[in-house]
């Protein structure tokens, strides 16, 4: 095996040496900053129980929808990737064989962010000196498998190794937060917090909606068939998430960004219809729309930051969904809109200084047209980073290119990794930091901003904007010897 | 204070020295060209009365929707920016205090075109040598305030200083054009012309529509409740704008680009419905659609160039609109379409050599898909420059990138500043010229065109295309010693 | 005349010398590869009859919709371009005069791909040393005219000269394929194949639909008024196209990508309605939608590759269409969608390993949002290259930029020229190869992939992906001394 890393220190940096020198200078200022991961899908059980991870395939391949989708697109079956079909059919149970299938097709990821993340994990987390290929697959499997069994690779040790200041998991509204509660007293409880994700008790198109509302009623002692009882139940669960899971934010994964502002009477009628099982898809859409506005209203009351992640057609491949379930790489974006969709919510709460809403998109045609223009006006709105398929070097450049000229940097919310792939978190933040340096170094070279300004903005993009956007109890960072910028007017005056 | 300008002479230019040298060479050929400003919103009163401007805040901040929206988005209140609320509440009346608030938040504009424009105005118009900051705010206020009181900064002196060959203002169809009439004999009347903007008498969704049509009838001695009388009234006002305001163009700011081609009977029914106050939003949309086609028909008759600026959701922030009125930075773009929307108009008039229609968009997804393909075919269509939020360096590059390969350069209409911020006009044209040089120098470096071709095209982009598109009575420009190109077939044969 | 070509050897290559060196190295590895042209619109009569082409204007200008649209957009009449109006009016019949009109306006193409293709044809195919202009027009006409009369410029000689390994023409479902049949025994029959394009017997919005179905019934001895008879007739014609024209693919040019999955009873009702002449546009859309799903089902049966080219508003300029017919540059793209539209087809056949569907778009907003995400998951889907207006250097860069990070390289289908302009085929493939080198050299410079990987991927992009996507009976290519990659799982295991 080779002696040095196969990662180039200048990876992702620009080709021009003038710009690259500035880019490196900027990067060196933030590359070792603590990681803030304010939105994601890691499993709280890991950090509560702190048990070793099982094996490379269980940890890395089976839950990685980017990997599943790419190999499936090239004719590799889910069974060969180790996924157990619900119909009881055969599937590969030898994790090493699955790993070797993955290695054989690793060339497919050329030009994709998965390749960058994987290479980073192999090289920087496991110290592997040879790129992954069919030839090296076995030896690499052994290295990772051994490492995962060691104390140094237990979840909490990795939190420390990765320098993660804070990570937020995401739980459904009915979750008991037992893992978050179990962490109290461990010293990790303030570093691992939850997020309130109430889709299951808001989206009436889900078959289990009525059952979920029954459970919600039982958990909260509220009559969830009654509109005001239902809202009270949600308030109680939000409070529970703040107290038992230190949640500072909610998250909403609706098919669209539609909002509504109906009367209480209309709301009761709609709720009853949804509970009856007779609601059409249009009724469900209207109910979700109303509930986004209600959630914004509760955020005004309780200070929780609202995240909206709209526009994914979930489980598009119906046969695959039936056999293997959700999150297998078959969620596909659709075209959506924000300007008209968000107007009812914004008309009601958009000027309230207590509200923060972070908007995400899978439809980049909204970046310049609707998202930058909305966030560049409404005080409650911030733009989340490029999401999911767009969490990639070119995706990040398109975001900055199309957003910055209208919304600036200070209406954005820093980086989210939004991942369940815990070991890739440093890789993902490293990509984001590098691409911010690429963008800022270009502004410097084009004489749009000075190098000093770039350094200050970079500190904010890397750290302060995420901290501020999510109301996190963490110290702010500043460029040494320079005054901080980037505080919002409210905070400055506070 | 420093001795030299804080503007870099190579600002916005490319990083590659090979390309930058070509870019500079191109830029030097056009940087001192006279400015043609064929569409904008400066106040004709300035040029008629030629009074001094009041103070920096009144001139620069209160009317600048880019500034208002950015500071509002970060929690600064409209009151603190000196805007008087309609409900009689308090607001900041000291212009210097407003100026200092602006300076304190000036860092928010990093990466936005406002920053480029402001820096240009401060440095090039007022000769200020230090960038704006909280520290320098007071001194800079004093410099500007003193300058504005001098003869050299009276509106007509600035027209001369800025080398503005022609500027078009925009007035509603009911305007008496008193300021344009007052300029006759001043020597400025051919440099300051008006534009006919009939939205108020065409858009039946406006509450004052019926009242406006009554006024229109009184002004023209026509029965505007009658379809043909209404059209005649519009013809008379168009003629008045040409005669009293030297207008060469009309402008139409509809929510969409929808057009229609109804029978006269249907039109009368629709007009009556609109006047009754019973029209739905769909009725109003159909009426606007029909009226775009009527306006095109009148342009065929009278030779006025038709501008269509669609796709803005006006006054999206309803509470802000109620308290502070329109144009405060709360107009938000929506997704719109052109191919199907314009078909009725184009089917009727699209091949008429007497018609010119200049299309604008806030929805960049149309650049390559619909606008370049339409303008690259129909003889009547030209594409206006990147508009509003897209009037920015990256916005211009996206426009050229997505438009040029299909529509070429000669189906575009040169640059518009479209601004009410009079003192920023040189800055805006300078940005456009620089970005045209960036784009052309790239084509030269990629061996797509020769340097000589680039020079000829640049002269057309900077000057001739605007002159030709708007039928302006100005001499054409050519590259010294080379024959001019870029005349349309009609003009060459004329 | 000058001695050397006016084409720069580094045209389209990047400005950075570091990147350009890598780009040149890559390009040299594939520039002389045989051309695979798996989708296009050349006339099979040329290759069957092998007669000389008539004159430069007949061959180059009259059939080139890019040329017609650009000159028409600038006020040149179709008549002056040699097109005969259906109303019997005058038109220019002297091909040399038309050529000179074209030359006079050649400057309009600066910055467009037409300019690149034309320059390539003039320089590389005809050996002309001077760029086209009004001055050089006559001499260049003479050179081309003389060449076209020579044996070296007969269609089959050009196939050899251009090193075209395979070219597919496109014929309607009712075509007798007489030219393809006539080629049997010539040695060219496996190099010139047809494609089955059944729009005329599927799109019920065409006035001749009922007549076409009658003809289809006569050709196949099927009752095409009966749903199953109609499907059988299509099966028979598909078989005929495979046998008589060596077709490996079908092609579908629908207004949208909508698909449906109706019951047989519903299908019979809809077919009867469409044949009655009473069908609305919505009925016709549903019928087309159902037929895409039927065509996919037949592809599963017979192995033909399905191409979908949606989203063009055909004959948008109705007056021009009435006077001059179709394909005169007046087809305009519209916004369309794929995620929801394709779901019925994909739910039925999307996981079948026997199916291949190649998707194209004129609406680039789908690249990252819908197309890359769909093709990056479904095993049946591949993405065709940038199409029509986007078959251009910048169009190709936008495609790679927006597609690669999600779909990788191996869910794309190589290059199509999709042209009726036979002599421009080498130019178009050269542009595609150059732009692939530009993209790959950038990935190398950014340390995303190694140079060796880039070389292997480039061979696949240039040759193997088209071969594999279209099931062509041609040998695979590999980088010397390196193992091939890019075979799909099915093929590897086959």
Tab-separated table of N, CA, C and O in Angstrom, chain B residues 36-121:
chain	number	residue	atom	x	y	z
B	36	UNK	N	-27.039	55.347	-23.129
B	36	UNK	CA	-28.438	55.347	-23.555
B	36	UNK	C	-29.215	54.620	-22.467
B	36	UNK	O	-28.898	53.487	-22.136
B	37	UNK	N	-30.215	55.295	-21.927
B	37	UNK	CA	-31.024	54.701	-20.848
B	37	UNK	C	-32.483	54.670	-21.304
B	37	UNK	O	-33.284	55.520	-20.932
B	38	UNK	N	-32.846	53.683	-22.115
B	38	UNK	CA	-34.149	53.744	-22.802
B	38	UNK	C	-35.324	53.283	-21.959
B	38	UNK	O	-36.455	53.363	-22.421
B	39	UNK	N	-35.033	52.787	-20.744
B	39	UNK	CA	-36.145	52.403	-19.870
B	39	UNK	C	-35.743	52.607	-18.420
B	39	UNK	O	-34.709	52.086	-17.980
B	40	UNK	N	-36.559	53.367	-17.685
B	40	UNK	CA	-36.238	53.598	-16.281
B	40	UNK	C	-37.302	54.407	-15.587
B	40	UNK	O	-38.376	54.668	-16.142
B	41	UNK	N	-37.002	54.746	-14.357
B	41	UNK	CA	-38.021	55.350	-13.502
B	41	UNK	C	-37.531	56.601	-12.778
B	41	UNK	O	-37.972	56.886	-11.665
B	42	UNK	N	-36.632	57.336	-13.396
B	42	UNK	CA	-36.256	58.615	-12.790
B	42	UNK	C	-37.453	59.564	-12.880
B	42	UNK	O	-38.382	59.357	-13.665
B	43	UNK	N	-37.386	60.633	-12.079
B	43	UNK	CA	-38.525	61.551	-11.972
B	43	UNK	C	-38.342	62.711	-12.959
B	43	UNK	O	-37.362	63.450	-12.864
B	44	UNK	N	-39.258	62.880	-13.903
B	44	UNK	CA	-39.077	63.954	-14.894
B	44	UNK	C	-39.047	65.345	-14.250
B	44	UNK	O	-38.495	66.284	-14.833
B	45	UNK	N	-39.619	65.461	-13.049
B	45	UNK	CA	-39.596	66.743	-12.343
B	45	UNK	C	-38.152	67.223	-12.137
B	45	UNK	O	-37.854	68.413	-12.223
B	46	UNK	N	-37.249	66.252	-11.861
B	46	UNK	CA	-35.848	66.635	-11.653
B	46	UNK	C	-35.306	67.408	-12.850
B	46	UNK	O	-34.676	68.438	-12.706
B	47	UNK	N	-35.561	66.881	-14.047
B	47	UNK	CA	-34.940	67.449	-15.241
B	47	UNK	C	-35.696	68.690	-15.716
B	47	UNK	O	-35.131	69.543	-16.382
B	48	UNK	N	-36.979	68.762	-15.375
B	48	UNK	CA	-37.764	69.945	-15.741
B	48	UNK	C	-37.423	71.113	-14.810
B	48	UNK	O	-37.151	72.227	-15.259
B	49	UNK	N	-37.399	70.836	-13.511
B	49	UNK	CA	-37.191	71.914	-12.541
B	49	UNK	C	-35.720	72.195	-12.279
B	49	UNK	O	-35.344	73.310	-11.927
B	50	UNK	N	-34.899	71.168	-12.408
B	50	UNK	CA	-33.443	71.277	-12.207
B	50	UNK	C	-33.079	71.829	-10.830
B	50	UNK	O	-32.080	72.524	-10.684
B	51	UNK	N	-33.866	71.487	-9.830
B	51	UNK	CA	-33.536	71.890	-8.457
B	51	UNK	C	-32.516	70.926	-7.854
B	51	UNK	O	-32.415	69.772	-8.275
B	52	UNK	N	-31.787	71.407	-6.875
B	52	UNK	CA	-30.847	70.529	-6.180
B	52	UNK	C	-31.589	69.409	-5.453
B	52	UNK	O	-32.723	69.584	-5.001
B	53	UNK	N	-30.907	68.259	-5.328
B	53	UNK	CA	-31.466	67.173	-4.520
B	53	UNK	C	-31.318	67.538	-3.047
B	53	UNK	O	-30.428	68.302	-2.660
B	54	UNK	N	-32.174	66.943	-2.208
B	54	UNK	CA	-32.238	67.380	-0.815
B	54	UNK	C	-31.067	66.888	0.036
B	54	UNK	O	-30.235	67.684	0.488
B	55	UNK	N	-30.977	65.600	0.288
B	55	UNK	CA	-29.909	65.091	1.149
B	55	UNK	C	-29.652	63.640	0.798
B	55	UNK	O	-30.451	63.003	0.109
B	56	UNK	N	-28.541	63.082	1.257
B	56	UNK	CA	-28.164	61.728	0.840
B	56	UNK	C	-29.240	60.685	1.130
B	56	UNK	O	-29.469	59.780	0.321
B	57	UNK	N	-29.893	60.786	2.245
B	57	UNK	CA	-30.877	59.782	2.630
B	57	UNK	C	-32.120	59.852	1.763
B	57	UNK	O	-32.617	58.829	1.278
B	58	UNK	N	-32.617	61.050	1.562
B	58	UNK	CA	-33.785	61.225	0.693
B	58	UNK	C	-33.510	60.739	-0.725
B	58	UNK	O	-34.374	60.163	-1.380
B	59	UNK	N	-32.309	60.994	-1.189
B	59	UNK	CA	-31.987	60.660	-2.577
B	59	UNK	C	-31.645	59.186	-2.749
B	59	UNK	O	-32.022	58.567	-3.733
B	60	UNK	N	-30.924	58.648	-1.784
B	60	UNK	CA	-30.309	57.342	-1.999
B	60	UNK	C	-30.976	56.184	-1.285
B	60	UNK	O	-30.943	55.062	-1.754
B	61	UNK	N	-31.467	56.401	-0.094
B	61	UNK	CA	-31.890	55.263	0.717
B	61	UNK	C	-33.391	55.054	0.656
B	61	UNK	O	-33.867	53.961	0.339
B	62	UNK	N	-34.145	56.104	0.929
B	62	UNK	CA	-35.600	55.942	1.004
B	62	UNK	C	-36.209	55.416	-0.300
B	62	UNK	O	-37.112	54.590	-0.259
B	63	UNK	N	-35.698	55.818	-1.473
B	63	UNK	CA	-36.308	55.260	-2.690
B	63	UNK	C	-35.653	53.968	-3.183
B	63	UNK	O	-36.076	53.435	-4.209
B	64	UNK	N	-34.622	53.439	-2.508
B	64	UNK	CA	-33.869	52.301	-3.053
B	64	UNK	C	-34.417	50.994	-2.484
B	64	UNK	O	-34.081	50.575	-1.382
B	65	UNK	N	-35.266	50.325	-3.286
B	65	UNK	CA	-35.909	49.110	-2.779
B	65	UNK	C	-34.910	47.993	-2.499
B	65	UNK	O	-35.162	47.139	-1.668
B	66	UNK	N	-33.762	47.998	-3.197
B	66	UNK	CA	-32.739	46.990	-2.877
B	66	UNK	C	-32.211	47.186	-1.454
B	66	UNK	O	-31.964	46.230	-0.725
B	67	UNK	N	-32.019	48.431	-1.072
B	67	UNK	CA	-31.523	48.725	0.278
B	67	UNK	C	-32.586	48.405	1.321
B	67	UNK	O	-32.320	47.740	2.323
B	68	UNK	N	-33.792	48.864	1.060
B	68	UNK	CA	-34.871	48.636	2.037
B	68	UNK	C	-35.074	47.152	2.291
B	68	UNK	O	-35.208	46.712	3.424
B	69	UNK	N	-35.095	46.357	1.211
B	69	UNK	CA	-35.399	44.935	1.390
B	69	UNK	C	-34.286	44.227	2.153
B	69	UNK	O	-34.554	43.396	3.019
B	70	UNK	N	-33.034	44.544	1.854
B	70	UNK	CA	-31.940	43.850	2.530
B	70	UNK	C	-31.918	44.189	4.021
B	70	UNK	O	-31.799	43.288	4.866
B	71	UNK	N	-32.053	45.464	4.353
B	71	UNK	CA	-32.014	45.810	5.774
B	71	UNK	C	-33.253	45.298	6.508
B	71	UNK	O	-33.155	44.809	7.636
B	72	UNK	N	-34.398	45.353	5.829
B	72	UNK	CA	-35.608	44.817	6.453
B	72	UNK	C	-35.469	43.312	6.703
B	72	UNK	O	-35.901	42.796	7.740
B	73	UNK	N	-34.855	42.624	5.766
B	73	UNK	CA	-34.694	41.162	5.911
B	73	UNK	C	-33.848	40.804	7.121
B	73	UNK	O	-33.915	39.685	7.621
B	74	UNK	N	-33.051	41.768	7.594
B	74	UNK	CA	-32.191	41.507	8.743
B	74	UNK	C	-32.737	42.158	10.006
B	74	UNK	O	-32.015	42.327	10.990
B	75	UNK	N	-34.006	42.550	9.952
B	75	UNK	CA	-34.650	43.000	11.173
B	75	UNK	C	-34.646	44.503	11.412
B	75	UNK	O	-35.105	44.959	12.463
B	76	UNK	N	-34.130	45.274	10.471
B	76	UNK	CA	-34.197	46.732	10.616
B	76	UNK	C	-35.588	47.180	10.197
B	76	UNK	O	-36.089	46.764	9.151
B	77	UNK	N	-36.212	48.018	10.994
B	77	UNK	CA	-37.581	48.423	10.670
B	77	UNK	C	-37.592	49.498	9.589
B	77	UNK	O	-36.625	50.230	9.408
B	78	UNK	N	-38.672	49.556	8.858
B	78	UNK	CA	-38.857	50.603	7.862
B	78	UNK	C	-38.816	51.988	8.528
B	78	UNK	O	-38.298	52.945	7.956
B	79	UNK	N	-39.349	52.071	9.732
B	79	UNK	CA	-39.339	53.341	10.455
B	79	UNK	C	-37.906	53.809	10.694
B	79	UNK	O	-37.591	54.996	10.532
B	80	UNK	N	-37.040	52.895	11.075
B	80	UNK	CA	-35.644	53.279	11.323
B	80	UNK	C	-34.925	53.676	10.040
B	80	UNK	O	-33.858	54.282	10.076
B	81	UNK	N	-35.502	53.296	8.898
B	81	UNK	CA	-34.918	53.692	7.614
B	81	UNK	C	-35.556	54.981	7.096
B	81	UNK	O	-35.358	55.357	5.944
B	82	UNK	N	-36.359	55.623	7.941
B	82	UNK	CA	-36.894	56.933	7.572
B	82	UNK	C	-38.206	56.880	6.842
B	82	UNK	O	-38.658	57.908	6.317
B	83	UNK	N	-38.846	55.711	6.790
B	83	UNK	CA	-40.130	55.635	6.088
B	83	UNK	C	-41.259	55.960	7.045
B	83	UNK	O	-41.340	55.438	8.155
B	84	UNK	N	-42.139	56.782	6.559
B	84	UNK	CA	-43.260	57.247	7.375
B	84	UNK	C	-44.421	56.271	7.272
B	84	UNK	O	-44.951	56.046	6.180
B	85	UNK	N	-44.827	55.669	8.394
B	85	UNK	CA	-45.956	54.730	8.318
B	85	UNK	C	-47.275	55.467	8.139
B	85	UNK	O	-47.474	56.569	8.669
B	86	UNK	N	-48.189	54.842	7.395
B	86	UNK	CA	-49.476	55.471	7.122
B	86	UNK	C	-50.354	55.558	8.361
B	86	UNK	O	-51.312	56.320	8.388
B	87	UNK	N	-50.017	54.735	9.374
B	87	UNK	CA	-50.852	54.731	10.576
B	87	UNK	C	-50.432	55.825	11.549
B	87	UNK	O	-50.906	55.868	12.684
B	88	UNK	N	-49.530	56.692	11.134
B	88	UNK	CA	-49.174	57.834	11.970
B	88	UNK	C	-48.155	57.527	13.054
B	88	UNK	O	-47.873	58.373	13.913
B	89	UNK	N	-47.569	56.361	13.030
B	89	UNK	CA	-46.573	56.001	14.038
B	89	UNK	C	-45.278	56.793	13.889
B	89	UNK	O	-45.076	57.502	12.895
B	90	UNK	N	-44.423	56.642	14.878
B	90	UNK	CA	-43.126	57.326	14.841
B	90	UNK	C	-42.227	56.752	13.757
B	90	UNK	O	-42.320	55.579	13.408
B	91	UNK	N	-41.326	57.585	13.291
B	91	UNK	CA	-40.287	57.106	12.372
B	91	UNK	C	-39.118	58.069	12.450
B	91	UNK	O	-39.243	59.194	12.936
B	92	UNK	N	-37.986	57.619	11.980
B	92	UNK	CA	-36.765	58.410	12.076
B	92	UNK	C	-36.808	59.551	11.062
B	92	UNK	O	-36.916	59.323	9.869
B	93	UNK	N	-36.703	60.765	11.543
B	93	UNK	CA	-36.772	61.915	10.639
B	93	UNK	C	-35.427	62.585	10.446
B	93	UNK	O	-35.298	63.502	9.625
B	94	UNK	N	-34.418	62.111	11.146
B	94	UNK	CA	-33.081	62.692	10.978
B	94	UNK	C	-32.352	61.928	9.870
B	94	UNK	O	-31.994	60.761	10.038
B	95	UNK	N	-32.128	62.544	8.716
B	95	UNK	CA	-31.527	61.796	7.594
B	95	UNK	C	-30.136	61.255	7.947
B	95	UNK	O	-29.759	60.187	7.474
B	96	UNK	N	-29.411	61.970	8.783
B	96	UNK	CA	-28.072	61.497	9.139
B	96	UNK	C	-28.149	60.199	9.951
B	96	UNK	O	-27.337	59.298	9.777
B	97	UNK	N	-29.134	60.090	10.822
B	97	UNK	CA	-29.274	58.858	11.610
B	97	UNK	C	-29.618	57.671	10.710
B	97	UNK	O	-29.109	56.564	10.893
B	98	UNK	N	-30.485	57.918	9.738
B	98	UNK	CA	-30.817	56.845	8.788
B	98	UNK	C	-29.570	56.431	8.016
B	98	UNK	O	-29.286	55.245	7.835
B	99	UNK	N	-28.825	57.409	7.587
B	99	UNK	CA	-27.582	57.134	6.858
B	99	UNK	C	-26.642	56.257	7.690
B	99	UNK	O	-26.024	55.308	7.189
B	100	UNK	N	-26.549	56.540	8.961
B	100	UNK	CA	-25.646	55.775	9.813
B	100	UNK	C	-26.156	54.353	10.052
B	100	UNK	O	-25.364	53.417	10.177
B	101	UNK	N	-27.471	54.207	10.108
B	101	UNK	CA	-28.016	52.842	10.186
B	101	UNK	C	-27.636	52.060	8.930
B	101	UNK	O	-27.209	50.901	8.995
B	102	UNK	N	-27.794	52.704	7.798
B	102	UNK	CA	-27.418	52.075	6.531
B	102	UNK	C	-25.936	51.668	6.553
B	102	UNK	O	-25.580	50.530	6.202
B	103	UNK	N	-25.096	52.584	6.977
B	103	UNK	CA	-23.652	52.311	6.996
B	103	UNK	C	-23.324	51.133	7.911
B	103	UNK	O	-22.466	50.308	7.597
B	104	UNK	N	-24.011	51.070	9.026
B	104	UNK	CA	-23.767	49.992	9.986
B	104	UNK	C	-24.046	48.620	9.374
B	104	UNK	O	-23.427	47.624	9.721
B	105	UNK	N	-25.012	48.576	8.470
B	105	UNK	CA	-25.389	47.301	7.849
B	105	UNK	C	-24.823	47.141	6.436
B	105	UNK	O	-25.214	46.224	5.728
B	106	UNK	N	-23.918	48.009	6.078
B	106	UNK	CA	-23.420	47.978	4.696
B	106	UNK	C	-22.737	46.644	4.376
B	106	UNK	O	-22.738	46.202	3.221
B	107	UNK	N	-22.203	45.974	5.390
B	107	UNK	CA	-21.544	44.677	5.155
B	107	UNK	C	-22.508	43.628	4.602
B	107	UNK	O	-22.079	42.644	4.000
B	108	UNK	N	-23.799	43.815	4.805
B	108	UNK	CA	-24.775	42.840	4.289
B	108	UNK	C	-24.751	42.745	2.775
B	108	UNK	O	-25.179	41.738	2.205
B	109	UNK	N	-24.305	43.801	2.118
B	109	UNK	CA	-24.368	43.837	0.657
B	109	UNK	C	-23.179	43.160	-0.021
B	109	UNK	O	-23.103	43.130	-1.247
B	110	UNK	N	-22.255	42.615	0.773
B	110	UNK	CA	-21.113	41.903	0.175
B	110	UNK	C	-21.618	40.850	-0.797
B	110	UNK	O	-22.487	40.051	-0.448
B	111	UNK	N	-21.104	40.868	-2.003
B	111	UNK	CA	-21.510	39.882	-3.003
B	111	UNK	C	-22.740	40.261	-3.790
B	111	UNK	O	-23.179	39.491	-4.652
B	112	UNK	N	-23.314	41.439	-3.527
B	112	UNK	CA	-24.518	41.876	-4.258
B	112	UNK	C	-24.178	43.039	-5.188
B	112	UNK	O	-23.207	43.767	-4.956
B	113	UNK	N	-25.003	43.245	-6.213
B	113	UNK	CA	-24.740	44.386	-7.110
B	113	UNK	C	-24.897	45.731	-6.409
B	113	UNK	O	-24.230	46.698	-6.793
B	114	UNK	N	-25.754	45.812	-5.396
B	114	UNK	CA	-25.899	47.096	-4.686
B	114	UNK	C	-24.545	47.572	-4.175
B	114	UNK	O	-24.225	48.759	-4.255
B	115	UNK	N	-23.776	46.661	-3.636
B	115	UNK	CA	-22.450	47.026	-3.153
B	115	UNK	C	-21.589	47.629	-4.272
B	115	UNK	O	-20.895	48.633	-4.071
B	116	UNK	N	-21.643	47.000	-5.440
B	116	UNK	CA	-20.848	47.497	-6.570
B	116	UNK	C	-21.329	48.872	-6.980
B	116	UNK	O	-20.526	49.782	-7.212
B	117	UNK	N	-22.639	49.065	-7.064
B	117	UNK	CA	-23.191	50.360	-7.473
B	117	UNK	C	-22.840	51.446	-6.453
B	117	UNK	O	-22.437	52.542	-6.825
B	118	UNK	N	-23.073	51.137	-5.182
B	118	UNK	CA	-22.803	52.126	-4.142
B	118	UNK	C	-21.329	52.527	-4.117
B	118	UNK	O	-20.994	53.715	-4.013
B	119	UNK	N	-20.456	51.538	-4.164
B	119	UNK	CA	-19.023	51.862	-4.159
B	119	UNK	C	-18.669	52.762	-5.344
B	119	UNK	O	-17.894	53.708	-5.216
B	120	UNK	N	-19.251	52.451	-6.501
B	120	UNK	CA	-19.006	53.256	-7.691
B	120	UNK	C	-19.497	54.689	-7.496
B	120	UNK	O	-18.791	55.653	-7.813
B	121	UNK	N	-20.710	54.825	-6.983
B	121	UNK	CA	-21.267	56.173	-6.778
B	121	UNK	C	-20.395	56.963	-5.806
B	121	UNK	O	-20.031	58.122	-6.070
